[in-house]
Amino acid sequence: MMPTNGPTKISGYIYEVWKELECLLNFTTDFKDSVDSYWGSKQPDGSWNGLIGMLIRREIDAAVTGLSTTHERRKVIAFTYTTYVRS
């Protein structure tokens, strides 16, 4: 899920799996866009922007998206197991 010029459209297999988890585990989700439209990268001052920054600052509990795993990101957030690999 990423911001668009109109209402955010949420779709894809990750979203479908998440919706199933909501039903099975009886919880609901308030989906939010990235505040700055970035996935997340480390800034010169050591802070993070995008979804990674939102996770670190506890503004969100999870990033329900296909977020690339990098060494730097793994240092600051926990990832699930890989569910999709594009060759």
PDB file of N, CA and C in Angstrom:
ATOM      1  N   MET A   1       0.846  -1.170   0.000  1.00  0.00           N
ATOM      2  CA  MET A   1       0.000   0.000   0.000  1.00  0.00           C
ATOM      3  C   MET A   1       0.888   1.230   0.000  1.00  0.00           C
ATOM      4  N   MET A   2       0.729   2.066  -0.981  1.00  0.00           N
ATOM      5  CA  MET A   2       1.464   3.326  -1.054  1.00  0.00           C
ATOM      6  C   MET A   2       0.512   4.419  -1.505  1.00  0.00           C
ATOM      7  N   PRO A   3       0.798   5.665  -1.102  1.00  0.00           N
ATOM      8  CA  PRO A   3      -0.091   6.766  -1.468  1.00  0.00           C
ATOM      9  C   PRO A   3      -0.202   6.930  -2.982  1.00  0.00           C
ATOM     10  N   THR A   4      -1.358   7.387  -3.404  1.00  0.00           N
ATOM     11  CA  THR A   4      -1.606   7.705  -4.803  1.00  0.00           C
ATOM     12  C   THR A   4      -2.171   9.112  -4.857  1.00  0.00           C
ATOM     13  N   ASN A   5      -2.527   9.571  -6.031  1.00  0.00           N
ATOM     14  CA  ASN A   5      -3.123  10.897  -6.146  1.00  0.00           C
ATOM     15  C   ASN A   5      -4.585  10.923  -5.726  1.00  0.00           C
ATOM     16  N   GLY A   6      -5.162   9.781  -5.478  1.00  0.00           N
ATOM     17  CA  GLY A   6      -6.547   9.683  -5.030  1.00  0.00           C
ATOM     18  C   GLY A   6      -6.599   8.815  -3.793  1.00  0.00           C
ATOM     19  N   PRO A   7      -7.772   8.243  -3.527  1.00  0.00           N
ATOM     20  CA  PRO A   7      -7.869   7.331  -2.378  1.00  0.00           C
ATOM     21  C   PRO A   7      -6.909   6.155  -2.544  1.00  0.00           C
ATOM     22  N   THR A   8      -6.293   5.736  -1.459  1.00  0.00           N
ATOM     23  CA  THR A   8      -5.358   4.619  -1.507  1.00  0.00           C
ATOM     24  C   THR A   8      -6.108   3.339  -1.836  1.00  0.00           C
ATOM     25  N   LYS A   9      -5.576   2.578  -2.779  1.00  0.00           N
ATOM     26  CA  LYS A   9      -6.158   1.288  -3.130  1.00  0.00           C
ATOM     27  C   LYS A   9      -5.311   0.204  -2.493  1.00  0.00           C
ATOM     28  N   ILE A  10      -5.940  -0.649  -1.727  1.00  0.00           N
ATOM     29  CA  ILE A  10      -5.240  -1.741  -1.057  1.00  0.00           C
ATOM     30  C   ILE A  10      -5.627  -3.036  -1.756  1.00  0.00           C
ATOM     31  N   SER A  11      -4.610  -3.783  -2.205  1.00  0.00           N
ATOM     32  CA  SER A  11      -4.884  -5.042  -2.891  1.00  0.00           C
ATOM     33  C   SER A  11      -3.631  -5.907  -2.867  1.00  0.00           C
ATOM     34  N   GLY A  12      -3.743  -7.104  -3.407  1.00  0.00           N
ATOM     35  CA  GLY A  12      -2.602  -7.997  -3.511  1.00  0.00           C
ATOM     36  C   GLY A  12      -2.668  -9.150  -2.527  1.00  0.00           C
ATOM     37  N   TYR A  13      -1.768 -10.110  -2.745  1.00  0.00           N
ATOM     38  CA  TYR A  13      -1.823 -11.318  -1.922  1.00  0.00           C
ATOM     39  C   TYR A  13      -1.473 -11.054  -0.461  1.00  0.00           C
ATOM     40  N   ILE A  14      -0.577 -10.122  -0.183  1.00  0.00           N
ATOM     41  CA  ILE A  14      -0.237  -9.824   1.211  1.00  0.00           C
ATOM     42  C   ILE A  14      -1.461  -9.283   1.941  1.00  0.00           C
ATOM     43  N   TYR A  15      -2.194  -8.409   1.278  1.00  0.00           N
ATOM     44  CA  TYR A  15      -3.428  -7.865   1.855  1.00  0.00           C
ATOM     45  C   TYR A  15      -4.447  -8.981   2.098  1.00  0.00           C
ATOM     46  N   GLU A  16      -4.588  -9.891   1.138  1.00  0.00           N
ATOM     47  CA  GLU A  16      -5.542 -10.991   1.287  1.00  0.00           C
ATOM     48  C   GLU A  16      -5.164 -11.887   2.470  1.00  0.00           C
ATOM     49  N   VAL A  17      -3.885 -12.183   2.613  1.00  0.00           N
ATOM     50  CA  VAL A  17      -3.425 -12.983   3.757  1.00  0.00           C
ATOM     51  C   VAL A  17      -3.708 -12.237   5.055  1.00  0.00           C
ATOM     52  N   TRP A  18      -3.437 -10.937   5.084  1.00  0.00           N
ATOM     53  CA  TRP A  18      -3.678 -10.127   6.287  1.00  0.00           C
ATOM     54  C   TRP A  18      -5.153 -10.157   6.673  1.00  0.00           C
ATOM     55  N   LYS A  19      -6.047 -10.030   5.683  1.00  0.00           N
ATOM     56  CA  LYS A  19      -7.486 -10.050   5.959  1.00  0.00           C
ATOM     57  C   LYS A  19      -7.894 -11.400   6.548  1.00  0.00           C
ATOM     58  N   GLU A  20      -7.297 -12.486   6.067  1.00  0.00           N
ATOM     59  CA  GLU A  20      -7.576 -13.806   6.635  1.00  0.00           C
ATOM     60  C   GLU A  20      -7.111 -13.879   8.084  1.00  0.00           C
ATOM     61  N   LEU A  21      -5.929 -13.323   8.367  1.00  0.00           N
ATOM     62  CA  LEU A  21      -5.430 -13.303   9.745  1.00  0.00           C
ATOM     63  C   LEU A  21      -6.371 -12.515  10.651  1.00  0.00           C
ATOM     64  N   GLU A  22      -6.901 -11.406  10.154  1.00  0.00           N
ATOM     65  CA  GLU A  22      -7.869 -10.628  10.937  1.00  0.00           C
ATOM     66  C   GLU A  22      -9.054 -11.497  11.346  1.00  0.00           C
ATOM     67  N   CYS A  23      -9.585 -12.256  10.399  1.00  0.00           N
ATOM     68  CA  CYS A  23     -10.736 -13.119  10.688  1.00  0.00           C
ATOM     69  C   CYS A  23     -10.381 -14.226  11.675  1.00  0.00           C
ATOM     70  N   LEU A  24      -9.273 -14.897  11.420  1.00  0.00           N
ATOM     71  CA  LEU A  24      -8.879 -16.023  12.264  1.00  0.00           C
ATOM     72  C   LEU A  24      -8.509 -15.604  13.681  1.00  0.00           C
ATOM     73  N   LEU A  25      -7.854 -14.450  13.821  1.00  0.00           N
ATOM     74  CA  LEU A  25      -7.357 -14.012  15.125  1.00  0.00           C
ATOM     75  C   LEU A  25      -8.206 -12.912  15.756  1.00  0.00           C
ATOM     76  N   ASN A  26      -9.307 -12.557  15.097  1.00  0.00           N
ATOM     77  CA  ASN A  26     -10.278 -11.603  15.624  1.00  0.00           C
ATOM     78  C   ASN A  26      -9.661 -10.247  15.979  1.00  0.00           C
ATOM     79  N   PHE A  27      -9.074  -9.593  14.991  1.00  0.00           N
ATOM     80  CA  PHE A  27      -8.598  -8.226  15.177  1.00  0.00           C
ATOM     81  C   PHE A  27      -8.940  -7.421  13.931  1.00  0.00           C
ATOM     82  N   THR A  28      -8.849  -6.109  14.048  1.00  0.00           N
ATOM     83  CA  THR A  28      -9.102  -5.232  12.906  1.00  0.00           C
ATOM     84  C   THR A  28      -7.877  -4.359  12.671  1.00  0.00           C
ATOM     85  N   THR A  29      -7.807  -3.775  11.494  1.00  0.00           N
ATOM     86  CA  THR A  29      -6.655  -2.973  11.106  1.00  0.00           C
ATOM     87  C   THR A  29      -7.098  -1.606  10.623  1.00  0.00           C
ATOM     88  N   ASP A  30      -6.396  -0.583  11.084  1.00  0.00           N
ATOM     89  CA  ASP A  30      -6.570   0.780  10.589  1.00  0.00           C
ATOM     90  C   ASP A  30      -5.374   1.049   9.686  1.00  0.00           C
ATOM     91  N   PHE A  31      -5.555   0.899   8.388  1.00  0.00           N
ATOM     92  CA  PHE A  31      -4.447   1.074   7.450  1.00  0.00           C
ATOM     93  C   PHE A  31      -4.084   2.543   7.310  1.00  0.00           C
ATOM     94  N   LYS A  32      -2.784   2.823   7.277  1.00  0.00           N
ATOM     95  CA  LYS A  32      -2.280   4.188   7.126  1.00  0.00           C
ATOM     96  C   LYS A  32      -1.251   4.223   6.008  1.00  0.00           C
ATOM     97  N   ASP A  33      -1.219   5.332   5.297  1.00  0.00           N
ATOM     98  CA  ASP A  33      -0.194   5.545   4.275  1.00  0.00           C
ATOM     99  C   ASP A  33       1.111   5.969   4.935  1.00  0.00           C
ATOM    100  N   SER A  34       2.211   5.755   4.247  1.00  0.00           N
ATOM    101  CA  SER A  34       3.491   6.305   4.680  1.00  0.00           C
ATOM    102  C   SER A  34       3.359   7.823   4.720  1.00  0.00           C
ATOM    103  N   VAL A  35       3.787   8.437   5.819  1.00  0.00           N
ATOM    104  CA  VAL A  35       3.607   9.881   5.986  1.00  0.00           C
ATOM    105  C   VAL A  35       4.366  10.691   4.950  1.00  0.00           C
ATOM    106  N   ASP A  36       5.439  10.146   4.406  1.00  0.00           N
ATOM    107  CA  ASP A  36       6.234  10.905   3.435  1.00  0.00           C
ATOM    108  C   ASP A  36       6.365  10.194   2.086  1.00  0.00           C
ATOM    109  N   SER A  37       5.570   9.169   1.887  1.00  0.00           N
ATOM    110  CA  SER A  37       5.533   8.405   0.625  1.00  0.00           C
ATOM    111  C   SER A  37       6.797   7.602   0.336  1.00  0.00           C
ATOM    112  N   TYR A  38       7.580   7.276   1.362  1.00  0.00           N
ATOM    113  CA  TYR A  38       8.790   6.471   1.181  1.00  0.00           C
ATOM    114  C   TYR A  38       8.639   5.125   1.873  1.00  0.00           C
ATOM    115  N   TRP A  39       9.372   4.132   1.359  1.00  0.00           N
ATOM    116  CA  TRP A  39       9.422   2.826   2.003  1.00  0.00           C
ATOM    117  C   TRP A  39      10.256   2.912   3.273  1.00  0.00           C
ATOM    118  N   GLY A  40      11.388   3.613   3.198  1.00  0.00           N
ATOM    119  CA  GLY A  40      12.232   3.792   4.367  1.00  0.00           C
ATOM    120  C   GLY A  40      13.701   3.656   4.059  1.00  0.00           C
ATOM    121  N   SER A  41      14.424   4.717   4.339  1.00  0.00           N
ATOM    122  CA  SER A  41      15.878   4.677   4.193  1.00  0.00           C
ATOM    123  C   SER A  41      16.507   5.481   5.323  1.00  0.00           C
ATOM    124  N   LYS A  42      17.732   5.086   5.664  1.00  0.00           N
ATOM    125  CA  LYS A  42      18.447   5.741   6.751  1.00  0.00           C
ATOM    126  C   LYS A  42      18.929   7.111   6.288  1.00  0.00           C
ATOM    127  N   GLN A  43      18.701   8.113   7.109  1.00  0.00           N
ATOM    128  CA  GLN A  43      19.064   9.488   6.796  1.00  0.00           C
ATOM    129  C   GLN A  43      20.455   9.805   7.349  1.00  0.00           C
ATOM    130  N   PRO A  44      21.089  10.873   6.862  1.00  0.00           N
ATOM    131  CA  PRO A  44      22.436  11.231   7.338  1.00  0.00           C
ATOM    132  C   PRO A  44      22.531  11.412   8.857  1.00  0.00           C
ATOM    133  N   ASP A  45      21.430  11.847   9.494  1.00  0.00           N
ATOM    134  CA  ASP A  45      21.460  12.038  10.951  1.00  0.00           C
ATOM    135  C   ASP A  45      21.197  10.747  11.725  1.00  0.00           C
ATOM    136  N   GLY A  46      21.029   9.621  11.004  1.00  0.00           N
ATOM    137  CA  GLY A  46      20.804   8.328  11.648  1.00  0.00           C
ATOM    138  C   GLY A  46      19.345   7.954  11.796  1.00  0.00           C
ATOM    139  N   SER A  47      18.437   8.890  11.568  1.00  0.00           N
ATOM    140  CA  SER A  47      17.010   8.584  11.649  1.00  0.00           C
ATOM    141  C   SER A  47      16.562   7.876  10.369  1.00  0.00           C
ATOM    142  N   TRP A  48      15.345   7.373  10.385  1.00  0.00           N
ATOM    143  CA  TRP A  48      14.782   6.685   9.228  1.00  0.00           C
ATOM    144  C   TRP A  48      13.520   7.399   8.777  1.00  0.00           C
ATOM    145  N   ASN A  49      13.299   7.418   7.464  1.00  0.00           N
ATOM    146  CA  ASN A  49      12.066   7.977   6.939  1.00  0.00           C
ATOM    147  C   ASN A  49      11.126   6.847   6.540  1.00  0.00           C
ATOM    148  N   GLY A  50       9.989   7.190   5.964  1.00  0.00           N
ATOM    149  CA  GLY A  50       9.069   6.210   5.409  1.00  0.00           C
ATOM    150  C   GLY A  50       8.485   5.235   6.408  1.00  0.00           C
ATOM    151  N   LEU A  51       8.067   4.080   5.883  1.00  0.00           N
ATOM    152  CA  LEU A  51       7.448   3.059   6.722  1.00  0.00           C
ATOM    153  C   LEU A  51       8.395   2.551   7.800  1.00  0.00           C
ATOM    154  N   ILE A  52       9.678   2.431   7.476  1.00  0.00           N
ATOM    155  CA  ILE A  52      10.651   1.973   8.476  1.00  0.00           C
ATOM    156  C   ILE A  52      10.681   2.945   9.649  1.00  0.00           C
ATOM    157  N   GLY A  53      10.739   4.241   9.366  1.00  0.00           N
ATOM    158  CA  GLY A  53      10.720   5.248  10.422  1.00  0.00           C
ATOM    159  C   GLY A  53       9.450   5.183  11.245  1.00  0.00           C
ATOM    160  N   MET A  54       8.315   4.981  10.587  1.00  0.00           N
ATOM    161  CA  MET A  54       7.042   4.878  11.303  1.00  0.00           C
ATOM    162  C   MET A  54       7.036   3.673  12.235  1.00  0.00           C
ATOM    163  N   LEU A  55       7.625   2.554  11.793  1.00  0.00           N
ATOM    164  CA  LEU A  55       7.730   1.374  12.657  1.00  0.00           C
ATOM    165  C   LEU A  55       8.629   1.652  13.857  1.00  0.00           C
ATOM    166  N   ILE A  56       9.783   2.250  13.610  1.00  0.00           N
ATOM    167  CA  ILE A  56      10.733   2.546  14.686  1.00  0.00           C
ATOM    168  C   ILE A  56      10.106   3.477  15.720  1.00  0.00           C
ATOM    169  N   ARG A  57       9.381   4.490  15.252  1.00  0.00           N
ATOM    170  CA  ARG A  57       8.742   5.467  16.149  1.00  0.00           C
ATOM    171  C   ARG A  57       7.438   4.955  16.750  1.00  0.00           C
ATOM    172  N   ARG A  58       7.074   3.716  16.410  1.00  0.00           N
ATOM    173  CA  ARG A  58       5.848   3.068  16.889  1.00  0.00           C
ATOM    174  C   ARG A  58       4.579   3.826  16.495  1.00  0.00           C
ATOM    175  N   GLU A  59       4.627   4.463  15.333  1.00  0.00           N
ATOM    176  CA  GLU A  59       3.444   5.116  14.775  1.00  0.00           C
ATOM    177  C   GLU A  59       2.537   4.084  14.114  1.00  0.00           C
ATOM    178  N   ILE A  60       3.117   2.951  13.733  1.00  0.00           N
ATOM    179  CA  ILE A  60       2.383   1.815  13.182  1.00  0.00           C
ATOM    180  C   ILE A  60       2.934   0.544  13.815  1.00  0.00           C
ATOM    181  N   ASP A  61       2.112  -0.505  13.820  1.00  0.00           N
ATOM    182  CA  ASP A  61       2.520  -1.776  14.416  1.00  0.00           C
ATOM    183  C   ASP A  61       3.128  -2.738  13.405  1.00  0.00           C
ATOM    184  N   ALA A  62       2.746  -2.594  12.148  1.00  0.00           N
ATOM    185  CA  ALA A  62       3.225  -3.502  11.104  1.00  0.00           C
ATOM    186  C   ALA A  62       3.180  -2.798   9.761  1.00  0.00           C
ATOM    187  N   ALA A  63       4.025  -3.233   8.865  1.00  0.00           N
ATOM    188  CA  ALA A  63       3.990  -2.753   7.481  1.00  0.00           C
ATOM    189  C   ALA A  63       3.479  -3.911   6.632  1.00  0.00           C
ATOM    190  N   VAL A  64       2.233  -3.825   6.224  1.00  0.00           N
ATOM    191  CA  VAL A  64       1.603  -4.903   5.464  1.00  0.00           C
ATOM    192  C   VAL A  64       1.827  -4.621   3.985  1.00  0.00           C
ATOM    193  N   THR A  65       3.034  -4.923   3.539  1.00  0.00           N
ATOM    194  CA  THR A  65       3.433  -4.624   2.166  1.00  0.00           C
ATOM    195  C   THR A  65       4.650  -5.454   1.795  1.00  0.00           C
ATOM    196  N   GLY A  66       4.982  -5.462   0.549  1.00  0.00           N
ATOM    197  CA  GLY A  66       6.180  -6.160   0.085  1.00  0.00           C
ATOM    198  C   GLY A  66       7.405  -5.284   0.277  1.00  0.00           C
ATOM    199  N   LEU A  67       7.915  -5.234   1.469  1.00  0.00           N
ATOM    200  CA  LEU A  67       9.038  -4.372   1.821  1.00  0.00           C
ATOM    201  C   LEU A  67      10.348  -5.141   1.656  1.00  0.00           C
ATOM    202  N   SER A  68      11.260  -4.611   0.878  1.00  0.00           N
ATOM    203  CA  SER A  68      12.546  -5.281   0.642  1.00  0.00           C
ATOM    204  C   SER A  68      13.358  -5.386   1.928  1.00  0.00           C
ATOM    205  N   THR A  69      13.952  -6.560   2.132  1.00  0.00           N
ATOM    206  CA  THR A  69      14.812  -6.786   3.282  1.00  0.00           C
ATOM    207  C   THR A  69      16.233  -6.378   2.920  1.00  0.00           C
ATOM    208  N   THR A  70      16.804  -5.476   3.701  1.00  0.00           N
ATOM    209  CA  THR A  70      18.207  -5.100   3.521  1.00  0.00           C
ATOM    210  C   THR A  70      18.926  -5.275   4.848  1.00  0.00           C
ATOM    211  N   HIS A  71      20.251  -5.338   4.785  1.00  0.00           N
ATOM    212  CA  HIS A  71      21.052  -5.481   6.003  1.00  0.00           C
ATOM    213  C   HIS A  71      20.769  -4.330   6.972  1.00  0.00           C
ATOM    214  N   GLU A  72      20.740  -3.105   6.462  1.00  0.00           N
ATOM    215  CA  GLU A  72      20.495  -1.933   7.315  1.00  0.00           C
ATOM    216  C   GLU A  72      19.109  -1.984   7.946  1.00  0.00           C
ATOM    217  N   ARG A  73      18.108  -2.365   7.177  1.00  0.00           N
ATOM    218  CA  ARG A  73      16.744  -2.446   7.709  1.00  0.00           C
ATOM    219  C   ARG A  73      16.625  -3.538   8.760  1.00  0.00           C
ATOM    220  N   ARG A  74      17.308  -4.664   8.539  1.00  0.00           N
ATOM    221  CA  ARG A  74      17.241  -5.770   9.509  1.00  0.00           C
ATOM    222  C   ARG A  74      17.839  -5.386  10.859  1.00  0.00           C
ATOM    223  N   LYS A  75      18.691  -4.377  10.881  1.00  0.00           N
ATOM    224  CA  LYS A  75      19.272  -3.915  12.145  1.00  0.00           C
ATOM    225  C   LYS A  75      18.245  -3.196  13.015  1.00  0.00           C
ATOM    226  N   VAL A  76      17.181  -2.647  12.400  1.00  0.00           N
ATOM    227  CA  VAL A  76      16.264  -1.791  13.161  1.00  0.00           C
ATOM    228  C   VAL A  76      14.831  -2.303  13.255  1.00  0.00           C
ATOM    229  N   ILE A  77      14.432  -3.242  12.383  1.00  0.00           N
ATOM    230  CA  ILE A  77      13.087  -3.817  12.474  1.00  0.00           C
ATOM    231  C   ILE A  77      13.154  -5.318  12.237  1.00  0.00           C
ATOM    232  N   ALA A  78      12.120  -6.022  12.661  1.00  0.00           N
ATOM    233  CA  ALA A  78      12.021  -7.463  12.436  1.00  0.00           C
ATOM    234  C   ALA A  78      11.194  -7.719  11.179  1.00  0.00           C
ATOM    235  N   PHE A  79      11.626  -8.666  10.386  1.00  0.00           N
ATOM    236  CA  PHE A  79      10.917  -9.057   9.175  1.00  0.00           C
ATOM    237  C   PHE A  79      10.312 -10.440   9.355  1.00  0.00           C
ATOM    238  N   THR A  80       9.229 -10.716   8.622  1.00  0.00           N
ATOM    239  CA  THR A  80       8.709 -12.075   8.555  1.00  0.00           C
ATOM    240  C   THR A  80       9.602 -12.868   7.609  1.00  0.00           C
ATOM    241  N   TYR A  81       9.311 -14.144   7.472  1.00  0.00           N
ATOM    242  CA  TYR A  81      10.025 -14.951   6.492  1.00  0.00           C
ATOM    243  C   TYR A  81       9.662 -14.469   5.090  1.00  0.00           C
ATOM    244  N   THR A  82      10.567 -14.638   4.166  1.00  0.00           N
ATOM    245  CA  THR A  82      10.329 -14.249   2.782  1.00  0.00           C
ATOM    246  C   THR A  82       9.158 -15.043   2.218  1.00  0.00           C
ATOM    247  N   THR A  83       8.221 -14.337   1.596  1.00  0.00           N
ATOM    248  CA  THR A  83       7.053 -14.997   1.017  1.00  0.00           C
ATOM    249  C   THR A  83       7.024 -14.899  -0.498  1.00  0.00           C
ATOM    250  N   TYR A  84       7.870 -14.064  -1.068  1.00  0.00           N
ATOM    251  CA  TYR A  84       7.862 -13.869  -2.516  1.00  0.00           C
ATOM    252  C   TYR A  84       9.245 -13.441  -2.962  1.00  0.00           C
ATOM    253  N   VAL A  85       9.750 -14.077  -4.005  1.00  0.00           N
ATOM    254  CA  VAL A  85      11.047 -13.707  -4.568  1.00  0.00           C
ATOM    255  C   VAL A  85      10.865 -13.513  -6.068  1.00  0.00           C
ATOM    256  N   ARG A  86      11.262 -12.350  -6.555  1.00  0.00           N
ATOM    257  CA  ARG A  86      11.181 -12.069  -7.992  1.00  0.00           C
ATOM    258  C   ARG A  86      12.552 -12.350  -8.593  1.00  0.00           C
ATOM    259  N   SER A  87      12.582 -13.151  -9.651  1.00  0.00           N
ATOM    260  CA  SER A  87      13.873 -13.484 -10.265  1.00  0.00           C
ATOM    261  C   SER A  87      14.108 -12.696 -11.532  1.00  0.00           C
TER     262      SER A  87
END
